[in-house]
């Protein structure tokens, strides 16, 4: 099983960034997918979740209205569009796969997003 | 808000350590979808327990989970040096939401 994130980097407050995650080694369409983040030196925070067919999407209150999750089942890909970024969004963002309704089962290695002027 | 875990726990090699994870009837107490993760510095979390008591393939049986009411617990028996890590619990919280615990740093003395 592999989940490989990309798209992280340094962005100014108010800016945008799009994270991508490509998966392999498991049946992508059998799993709900999501994102979990971890601020430097802090704990884990669930961010967002999308069902197999994208019929169910959920966000943490801290990102609702600013982040958009999507998936491309043909290419085993997951995305997170992050707009109006704030300093408190600085974190390592992990792509995760849920064997719903369980919490995340598989994890990627993470991509660092830094929001700073 | 986050599930409550003790900040730290410790034990000597060969001993056991138990970590608690306390929530509410809307999360830990309401569902048997509690998972535990081990995270070494600089690495991604690794699933070690799911559905309260189940172990993924490859996880040693030294790791065990349980739940009573609103509190889930992870026990690491026969502590080894490589068990020194941060441990997090997570629970389904209904309405397609999930919560993580505050994290516990386990030290092998």
mmCIF file of N, CA, C and O in Angstrom, chain A residues 32 49-57 69-73:
data_model
loop_
_atom_site.group_PDB
_atom_site.id
_atom_site.type_symbol
_atom_site.label_atom_id
_atom_site.label_comp_id
_atom_site.label_asym_id
_atom_site.label_seq_id
_atom_site.Cartn_x
_atom_site.Cartn_y
_atom_site.Cartn_z
ATOM 1 N N UNK A 32 -13.055 5.021 1.618
ATOM 2 C CA UNK A 32 -13.272 6.426 1.779
ATOM 3 C C UNK A 32 -11.888 7.038 2.006
ATOM 4 O O UNK A 32 -11.018 6.422 2.618
ATOM 5 N N UNK A 49 -12.909 14.364 4.671
ATOM 6 C CA UNK A 49 -13.239 12.985 4.370
ATOM 7 C C UNK A 49 -14.192 12.980 3.173
ATOM 8 O O UNK A 49 -15.068 13.838 3.065
ATOM 9 N N UNK A 50 -13.977 12.021 2.233
ATOM 10 C CA UNK A 50 -14.848 11.925 1.063
ATOM 11 C C UNK A 50 -15.169 10.462 0.828
ATOM 12 O O UNK A 50 -14.287 9.600 0.885
ATOM 13 N N UNK A 51 -16.419 10.162 0.548
ATOM 14 C CA UNK A 51 -16.840 8.787 0.333
ATOM 15 C C UNK A 51 -16.370 8.284 -1.027
ATOM 16 O O UNK A 51 -15.864 9.033 -1.857
ATOM 17 N N UNK A 52 -16.579 6.992 -1.274
ATOM 18 C CA UNK A 52 -16.079 6.339 -2.482
ATOM 19 C C UNK A 52 -16.560 7.019 -3.758
ATOM 20 O O UNK A 52 -15.807 7.167 -4.714
ATOM 21 N N UNK A 53 -17.832 7.430 -3.749
ATOM 22 C CA UNK A 53 -18.411 8.042 -4.952
ATOM 23 C C UNK A 53 -18.522 9.555 -4.839
ATOM 24 O O UNK A 53 -19.128 10.199 -5.684
ATOM 25 N N UNK A 54 -17.931 10.114 -3.777
ATOM 26 C CA UNK A 54 -17.990 11.552 -3.496
ATOM 27 C C UNK A 54 -19.395 12.004 -3.114
ATOM 28 O O UNK A 54 -19.677 13.203 -3.085
ATOM 29 N N UNK A 55 -20.265 11.053 -2.790
ATOM 30 C CA UNK A 55 -21.607 11.425 -2.378
ATOM 31 C C UNK A 55 -21.680 11.984 -0.973
ATOM 32 O O UNK A 55 -22.605 12.712 -0.621
ATOM 33 N N UNK A 56 -20.673 11.651 -0.153
ATOM 34 C CA UNK A 56 -20.603 12.171 1.217
ATOM 35 C C UNK A 56 -19.266 12.851 1.409
ATOM 36 O O UNK A 56 -18.223 12.259 1.158
ATOM 37 N N UNK A 57 -19.305 14.095 1.830
ATOM 38 C CA UNK A 57 -18.100 14.877 2.089
ATOM 39 C C UNK A 57 -18.274 15.559 3.435
ATOM 40 O O UNK A 57 -19.351 16.056 3.758
ATOM 41 N N UNK A 69 -12.322 19.093 -0.706
ATOM 42 C CA UNK A 69 -11.756 17.777 -0.991
ATOM 43 C C UNK A 69 -12.424 17.214 -2.246
ATOM 44 O O UNK A 69 -13.614 17.455 -2.499
ATOM 45 N N UNK A 70 -11.650 16.481 -3.038
ATOM 46 C CA UNK A 70 -12.200 15.820 -4.224
ATOM 47 C C UNK A 70 -11.365 14.589 -4.537
ATOM 48 O O UNK A 70 -10.267 14.434 -3.999
ATOM 49 N N UNK A 71 -11.886 13.725 -5.391
ATOM 50 C CA UNK A 71 -11.170 12.511 -5.760
ATOM 51 C C UNK A 71 -11.408 12.169 -7.220
ATOM 52 O O UNK A 71 -12.442 12.533 -7.795
ATOM 53 N N UNK A 72 -10.447 11.453 -7.808
ATOM 54 C CA UNK A 72 -10.515 10.997 -9.194
ATOM 55 C C UNK A 72 -10.295 9.493 -9.159
ATOM 56 O O UNK A 72 -9.149 9.026 -9.095
ATOM 57 N N UNK A 73 -11.374 8.738 -9.178
ATOM 58 C CA UNK A 73 -11.266 7.289 -9.044
ATOM 59 C C UNK A 73 -10.564 6.637 -10.233
ATOM 60 O O UNK A 73 -9.958 5.571 -10.099
#
